[in-house]
XYZ file of C-alpha atoms in Angstrom:
51
model
C 10.662 18.369 -0.548
C 9.952 16.274 -3.902
C 9.246 12.812 -3.433
C 9.235 12.734 0.308
C 7.383 10.503 2.538
C 3.745 10.692 2.627
C 2.050 11.318 5.956
C -0.548 9.081 7.601
C -3.592 10.887 7.848
C -5.960 8.339 9.285
C -6.268 4.708 10.231
C -9.330 2.843 10.275
C -9.904 -0.668 11.826
C -12.761 -2.981 11.172
C -13.534 -6.602 11.448
C -13.965 -8.542 8.035
C -15.876 -11.539 8.318
C -18.078 -13.935 6.235
C -17.911 -16.508 3.507
C -16.950 -15.063 0.167
C -18.002 -16.307 -3.065
C -14.701 -17.941 -4.597
C -15.619 -16.611 -8.079
C -15.412 -12.890 -6.732
C -12.412 -13.310 -4.781
C -9.575 -11.235 -6.307
C -6.032 -10.222 -5.260
C -5.703 -7.495 -7.676
C -6.520 -4.743 -4.939
C -3.655 -6.217 -2.838
C -1.187 -6.422 -5.562
C -1.933 -2.876 -6.618
C -1.110 -1.668 -3.083
C 1.983 -3.821 -2.922
C 3.305 -2.144 -6.139
C 2.692 1.069 -4.462
C 4.567 0.582 -1.515
C 7.450 -1.025 -3.345
C 7.670 2.138 -5.653
C 7.312 4.313 -2.373
C 10.121 2.288 -0.818
C 12.430 2.639 -3.942
C 12.011 6.464 -4.067
C 13.052 6.668 -0.244
C 16.103 4.633 -0.851
C 17.170 6.716 -3.756
C 16.558 9.829 -1.756
C 18.690 8.454 1.094
C 21.407 6.972 -1.155
C 21.936 10.436 -2.523
C 23.483 11.796 0.742
């Protein structure tokens, strides 16, 4: 099936702690993940609305 939902292969949980340097803090990685999730949701909605 083309553009089908991806299968979750692994989930890893780990504690993130510390005091990051403000100059090195970036949200670009999170924004990239948000765009990926948004695009995948759009594809799924298009597949569902076709039926």
